[in-house]
Amino acid sequence: MSAQKDCEFLVKRARDLVSEDPCAAKAWLITARTLYPADFTIQYEMYIIERNSERTASAGRLLYDMFINFPDQPIIWREISIITAALRSDCQDKHAQFLRALFETLPGHVQCEMLLKATEQCFNTLEKAEMLLLLLKRFPESVVQHGVSLGETLLEAEATENVETPVNCFRKLFVCDVLPLVLKNMDMRLPTSLIQKYLLKAAEFYIGYVTRGPSADVQIHGSQEGGSLKSPSVSRGSQRYVIDGLSEKSSVVPEPWERLLDILALAGARCEWQGDKGQRSYIDMLQRVKELFRYLPGLEGDTRSRCCSQIVICAALVLFRSAFLYVSAVQPALFQGVNGLNSGPWVLVEDLSSVYNDVEVERGAVKHAHKKRKLADGREKTMVIVCFSHSFTLMKMVLLSSNCS
């Protein structure tokens, strides 16, 4: 009991002196730590003085010692949660920068362990996912162990929350942050079915995102020749769309069509699709599809199956993008937020049900009216009018048809 009182006395003396004579306060605490090296209160007080003085190196050493020697102290985890919040934040104020610099002074294995344990302290799914994503970005080797499980956790959370649209905070984090890390990590062996599932999730998100349209005045920039089209840009002063659960800044997805193309390239490499790794435009992709279609009759087995999947998926994405660019050009007001999504532009496409009779189609989700188009020889072809905002449901039909071929 006397030892405890001695510790309290030494700490109190240091606190009384810290504002007037910081050196004397540190001397008292160094003496106290020498006498009582296993006392947490003394070490924490030393850390507070160094942290408040923004001495990065010494504060980092003390935090490291406390994390190793007193891992069960709740106050340590409150401090770590403040630091990890600064790591996840885009805030550039002086204190946030100091906290990030403090974290960088810790050894790599301690950073990794600290982030893992901090993840276990989170009870909110989105916060936990952001913490684990921070770990994956800082330590790419951890993607093998945690990448797919994090992705599945986000997709399960999306299903549990019963969100009405693929444009939600869980899907955004999965598609924009987790999925690229998983697909780029070649140490992971992923089944083709899982890759195609993830590709579908990405297509649903990006197509849903552009059809919701954060801009009330979408304009297409650049020439349509040579395949150099970029996603329609958002004019200044236009109304922003905020994804529920995210900030306005976090809700912005720049160049969604190009990001989808990047995901497609990564997924294609994983699925051993045919094509040049350097092709970076939808025009190149369409040209490749035309070439593959020419050689398709001579292919057999797994090669034919992969080729069919590549043709159908790539052609479908080119179709959706072309339809979006067309509708954006002729009636851009249709893509201006939630109201634009609900009203939905309508696009005329060929009815696939006559081709793939064994594919179960979600008729309730894609309401359409039958139309007829006269061919050159006088015959008629059945067409359907499809709401563009349900394009992710169409994408499911496309992938199902490619698997059945």
PDB file of C-alpha atoms in Angstrom, residues 96-249:
ATOM      1  CA  ALA A  96      -3.783  14.376 -36.750  1.00  0.00           C
ATOM      2  CA  GLN A  97      -0.456  14.539 -38.565  1.00  0.00           C
ATOM      3  CA  PHE A  98       1.365  14.107 -35.254  1.00  0.00           C
ATOM      4  CA  LEU A  99      -0.684  11.010 -34.400  1.00  0.00           C
ATOM      5  CA  ARG A 100       0.088   9.473 -37.794  1.00  0.00           C
ATOM      6  CA  ALA A 101       3.785  10.230 -37.357  1.00  0.00           C
ATOM      7  CA  LEU A 102       3.676   8.703 -33.877  1.00  0.00           C
ATOM      8  CA  PHE A 103       2.212   5.498 -35.300  1.00  0.00           C
ATOM      9  CA  GLU A 104       4.941   5.368 -37.941  1.00  0.00           C
ATOM     10  CA  THR A 105       7.622   5.259 -35.226  1.00  0.00           C
ATOM     11  CA  LEU A 106       6.336   1.872 -34.050  1.00  0.00           C
ATOM     12  CA  PRO A 107       7.970  -1.308 -35.418  1.00  0.00           C
ATOM     13  CA  GLY A 108       6.098  -2.902 -38.317  1.00  0.00           C
ATOM     14  CA  HIS A 109       5.061  -6.027 -36.434  1.00  0.00           C
ATOM     15  CA  VAL A 110       3.699  -3.881 -33.594  1.00  0.00           C
ATOM     16  CA  GLN A 111       1.700  -1.766 -36.054  1.00  0.00           C
ATOM     17  CA  CYS A 112       0.226  -4.933 -37.548  1.00  0.00           C
ATOM     18  CA  GLU A 113      -0.647  -6.444 -34.174  1.00  0.00           C
ATOM     19  CA  MET A 114      -2.054  -3.147 -32.939  1.00  0.00           C
ATOM     20  CA  LEU A 115      -4.359  -2.799 -35.949  1.00  0.00           C
ATOM     21  CA  LEU A 116      -5.523  -6.404 -35.626  1.00  0.00           C
ATOM     22  CA  LYS A 117      -6.343  -5.998 -31.945  1.00  0.00           C
ATOM     23  CA  ALA A 118      -7.967  -2.627 -32.591  1.00  0.00           C
ATOM     24  CA  THR A 119     -10.182  -4.351 -35.155  1.00  0.00           C
ATOM     25  CA  GLU A 120     -11.327  -6.785 -32.482  1.00  0.00           C
ATOM     26  CA  GLN A 121     -12.365  -3.832 -30.320  1.00  0.00           C
ATOM     27  CA  CYS A 122     -14.787  -2.568 -33.004  1.00  0.00           C
ATOM     28  CA  PHE A 123     -18.438  -3.587 -32.849  1.00  0.00           C
ATOM     29  CA  ASN A 124     -19.713  -1.583 -35.817  1.00  0.00           C
ATOM     30  CA  THR A 125     -19.340  -3.597 -39.037  1.00  0.00           C
ATOM     31  CA  LEU A 126     -18.351  -0.648 -41.200  1.00  0.00           C
ATOM     32  CA  GLU A 127     -15.829   0.673 -38.680  1.00  0.00           C
ATOM     33  CA  LYS A 128     -14.372  -2.809 -38.258  1.00  0.00           C
ATOM     34  CA  ALA A 129     -14.075  -3.193 -42.026  1.00  0.00           C
ATOM     35  CA  GLU A 130     -12.348   0.185 -42.376  1.00  0.00           C
ATOM     36  CA  MET A 131      -9.880  -0.793 -39.657  1.00  0.00           C
ATOM     37  CA  LEU A 132      -9.105  -4.113 -41.318  1.00  0.00           C
ATOM     38  CA  LEU A 133      -8.790  -2.389 -44.682  1.00  0.00           C
ATOM     39  CA  LEU A 134      -6.196  -0.098 -43.138  1.00  0.00           C
ATOM     40  CA  LEU A 135      -4.273  -3.224 -42.146  1.00  0.00           C
ATOM     41  CA  LEU A 136      -4.513  -4.696 -45.666  1.00  0.00           C
ATOM     42  CA  LYS A 137      -3.256  -1.511 -47.304  1.00  0.00           C
ATOM     43  CA  ARG A 138      -0.311  -1.144 -44.925  1.00  0.00           C
ATOM     44  CA  PHE A 139       0.607  -4.816 -44.900  1.00  0.00           C
ATOM     45  CA  PRO A 140      -0.206  -6.383 -48.300  1.00  0.00           C
ATOM     46  CA  GLU A 141       0.908  -9.801 -47.084  1.00  0.00           C
ATOM     47  CA  SER A 142      -2.145  -9.834 -44.787  1.00  0.00           C
ATOM     48  CA  VAL A 143      -4.476  -9.805 -47.817  1.00  0.00           C
ATOM     49  CA  VAL A 144      -4.006 -13.573 -48.171  1.00  0.00           C
ATOM     50  CA  GLN A 145      -5.368 -14.169 -44.682  1.00  0.00           C
ATOM     51  CA  HIS A 146      -7.986 -11.440 -44.375  1.00  0.00           C
ATOM     52  CA  GLY A 147      -8.881 -10.219 -47.884  1.00  0.00           C
ATOM     53  CA  VAL A 148     -11.621 -12.641 -48.929  1.00  0.00           C
ATOM     54  CA  SER A 149     -13.072 -12.894 -45.417  1.00  0.00           C
ATOM     55  CA  LEU A 150     -13.349  -9.095 -45.245  1.00  0.00           C
ATOM     56  CA  GLY A 151     -15.079  -9.023 -48.622  1.00  0.00           C
ATOM     57  CA  GLU A 152     -17.561 -11.699 -47.589  1.00  0.00           C
ATOM     58  CA  THR A 153     -18.217  -9.872 -44.306  1.00  0.00           C
ATOM     59  CA  LEU A 154     -19.144  -6.714 -46.211  1.00  0.00           C
ATOM     60  CA  LEU A 155     -21.412  -8.607 -48.606  1.00  0.00           C
ATOM     61  CA  GLU A 156     -23.088 -10.404 -45.705  1.00  0.00           C
ATOM     62  CA  ALA A 157     -23.616  -7.080 -43.928  1.00  0.00           C
ATOM     63  CA  GLU A 158     -25.186  -5.718 -47.101  1.00  0.00           C
ATOM     64  CA  ALA A 159     -27.587  -8.665 -47.224  1.00  0.00           C
ATOM     65  CA  THR A 160     -28.385  -8.408 -43.515  1.00  0.00           C
ATOM     66  CA  GLU A 161     -29.189  -4.701 -43.757  1.00  0.00           C
ATOM     67  CA  ASN A 162     -31.585  -5.391 -46.662  1.00  0.00           C
ATOM     68  CA  VAL A 163     -30.375  -2.383 -48.631  1.00  0.00           C
ATOM     69  CA  GLU A 164     -32.447  -1.624 -51.713  1.00  0.00           C
ATOM     70  CA  THR A 165     -29.596  -0.725 -54.042  1.00  0.00           C
ATOM     71  CA  PRO A 166     -26.070  -1.984 -54.714  1.00  0.00           C
ATOM     72  CA  VAL A 167     -24.905   1.610 -54.267  1.00  0.00           C
ATOM     73  CA  ASN A 168     -24.406   1.390 -50.505  1.00  0.00           C
ATOM     74  CA  CYS A 169     -21.573   1.871 -48.029  1.00  0.00           C
ATOM     75  CA  PHE A 170     -20.766  -1.844 -47.720  1.00  0.00           C
ATOM     76  CA  ARG A 171     -20.608  -2.463 -51.463  1.00  0.00           C
ATOM     77  CA  LYS A 172     -18.636   0.720 -52.055  1.00  0.00           C
ATOM     78  CA  LEU A 173     -15.970  -0.331 -49.563  1.00  0.00           C
ATOM     79  CA  PHE A 174     -15.850  -3.829 -51.050  1.00  0.00           C
ATOM     80  CA  VAL A 175     -15.719  -2.839 -54.717  1.00  0.00           C
ATOM     81  CA  CYS A 176     -13.511   0.249 -54.531  1.00  0.00           C
ATOM     82  CA  ASP A 177     -11.068  -0.791 -51.803  1.00  0.00           C
ATOM     83  CA  VAL A 178     -11.096  -4.492 -50.927  1.00  0.00           C
ATOM     84  CA  LEU A 179     -11.649  -6.138 -54.313  1.00  0.00           C
ATOM     85  CA  PRO A 180      -8.648  -4.537 -56.098  1.00  0.00           C
ATOM     86  CA  LEU A 181      -6.363  -5.688 -53.268  1.00  0.00           C
ATOM     87  CA  VAL A 182      -7.708  -9.238 -53.484  1.00  0.00           C
ATOM     88  CA  LEU A 183      -7.466  -9.499 -57.270  1.00  0.00           C
ATOM     89  CA  LYS A 184      -3.960  -8.007 -57.391  1.00  0.00           C
ATOM     90  CA  ASN A 185      -2.581 -10.456 -54.835  1.00  0.00           C
ATOM     91  CA  MET A 186      -1.285 -13.340 -56.930  1.00  0.00           C
ATOM     92  CA  ASP A 187      -0.463 -15.425 -53.852  1.00  0.00           C
ATOM     93  CA  MET A 188      -4.172 -16.196 -53.499  1.00  0.00           C
ATOM     94  CA  ARG A 189      -5.814 -18.929 -55.549  1.00  0.00           C
ATOM     95  CA  LEU A 190      -9.404 -17.908 -56.211  1.00  0.00           C
ATOM     96  CA  PRO A 191     -11.990 -20.113 -57.955  1.00  0.00           C
ATOM     97  CA  THR A 192     -13.368 -18.739 -61.212  1.00  0.00           C
ATOM     98  CA  SER A 193     -16.911 -18.801 -59.831  1.00  0.00           C
ATOM     99  CA  LEU A 194     -15.879 -16.523 -56.949  1.00  0.00           C
ATOM    100  CA  ILE A 195     -14.083 -14.116 -59.293  1.00  0.00           C
ATOM    101  CA  GLN A 196     -17.154 -13.900 -61.532  1.00  0.00           C
ATOM    102  CA  LYS A 197     -19.332 -13.328 -58.472  1.00  0.00           C
ATOM    103  CA  TYR A 198     -17.109 -10.447 -57.399  1.00  0.00           C
ATOM    104  CA  LEU A 199     -17.029  -9.072 -60.940  1.00  0.00           C
ATOM    105  CA  LEU A 200     -20.823  -9.045 -60.961  1.00  0.00           C
ATOM    106  CA  LYS A 201     -20.877  -7.203 -57.637  1.00  0.00           C
ATOM    107  CA  ALA A 202     -18.500  -4.599 -59.058  1.00  0.00           C
ATOM    108  CA  ALA A 203     -20.573  -4.187 -62.226  1.00  0.00           C
ATOM    109  CA  GLU A 204     -23.746  -3.798 -60.176  1.00  0.00           C
ATOM    110  CA  PHE A 205     -22.154  -1.088 -58.065  1.00  0.00           C
ATOM    111  CA  TYR A 206     -20.544   0.954 -60.828  1.00  0.00           C
ATOM    112  CA  ILE A 207     -23.527   0.753 -63.187  1.00  0.00           C
ATOM    113  CA  GLY A 208     -25.862   1.582 -60.317  1.00  0.00           C
ATOM    114  CA  TYR A 209     -23.594   4.469 -59.347  1.00  0.00           C
ATOM    115  CA  VAL A 210     -23.500   6.104 -62.767  1.00  0.00           C
ATOM    116  CA  THR A 211     -27.230   5.690 -63.319  1.00  0.00           C
ATOM    117  CA  ARG A 212     -27.937   7.381 -60.005  1.00  0.00           C
ATOM    118  CA  GLY A 213     -25.719  10.157 -61.306  1.00  0.00           C
ATOM    119  CA  PRO A 214     -24.405  12.769 -58.861  1.00  0.00           C
ATOM    120  CA  SER A 215     -24.701  15.383 -61.576  1.00  0.00           C
ATOM    121  CA  ALA A 216     -27.793  17.117 -62.862  1.00  0.00           C
ATOM    122  CA  ASP A 217     -25.931  18.223 -65.972  1.00  0.00           C
ATOM    123  CA  VAL A 218     -23.911  15.351 -67.429  1.00  0.00           C
ATOM    124  CA  GLN A 219     -21.729  16.194 -70.369  1.00  0.00           C
ATOM    125  CA  ILE A 220     -19.557  13.872 -72.417  1.00  0.00           C
ATOM    126  CA  HIS A 221     -16.070  15.180 -73.024  1.00  0.00           C
ATOM    127  CA  GLY A 222     -13.602  13.952 -75.585  1.00  0.00           C
ATOM    128  CA  SER A 223     -13.916  12.485 -79.016  1.00  0.00           C
ATOM    129  CA  GLN A 224     -15.835   9.283 -79.545  1.00  0.00           C
ATOM    130  CA  GLU A 225     -13.211   8.111 -81.980  1.00  0.00           C
ATOM    131  CA  GLY A 226     -10.260   5.971 -81.031  1.00  0.00           C
ATOM    132  CA  GLY A 227     -11.820   4.592 -77.849  1.00  0.00           C
ATOM    133  CA  SER A 228     -10.658   7.475 -75.666  1.00  0.00           C
ATOM    134  CA  LEU A 229     -14.031   8.199 -74.102  1.00  0.00           C
ATOM    135  CA  LYS A 230     -13.999   9.079 -70.428  1.00  0.00           C
ATOM    136  CA  SER A 231     -16.864   8.858 -67.978  1.00  0.00           C
ATOM    137  CA  PRO A 232     -19.234  11.832 -68.203  1.00  0.00           C
ATOM    138  CA  SER A 233     -17.828  14.458 -65.893  1.00  0.00           C
ATOM    139  CA  VAL A 234     -19.634  16.246 -63.111  1.00  0.00           C
ATOM    140  CA  SER A 235     -19.991  19.956 -63.629  1.00  0.00           C
ATOM    141  CA  ARG A 236     -19.195  22.361 -60.839  1.00  0.00           C
ATOM    142  CA  GLY A 237     -22.078  23.329 -58.673  1.00  0.00           C
ATOM    143  CA  SER A 238     -24.021  20.179 -59.493  1.00  0.00           C
ATOM    144  CA  GLN A 239     -25.873  18.318 -56.796  1.00  0.00           C
ATOM    145  CA  ARG A 240     -23.782  15.621 -55.126  1.00  0.00           C
ATOM    146  CA  TYR A 241     -25.150  12.230 -54.198  1.00  0.00           C
ATOM    147  CA  VAL A 242     -24.188  10.995 -50.728  1.00  0.00           C
ATOM    148  CA  ILE A 243     -24.156   7.253 -50.050  1.00  0.00           C
ATOM    149  CA  ASP A 244     -25.896   6.422 -46.796  1.00  0.00           C
ATOM    150  CA  GLY A 245     -23.310   5.735 -44.097  1.00  0.00           C
ATOM    151  CA  LEU A 246     -20.512   7.629 -45.863  1.00  0.00           C
ATOM    152  CA  SER A 247     -19.435  11.243 -45.997  1.00  0.00           C
ATOM    153  CA  GLU A 248     -19.921  13.302 -49.146  1.00  0.00           C
ATOM    154  CA  LYS A 249     -16.218  13.040 -49.915  1.00  0.00           C
TER     155      LYS A 249
END
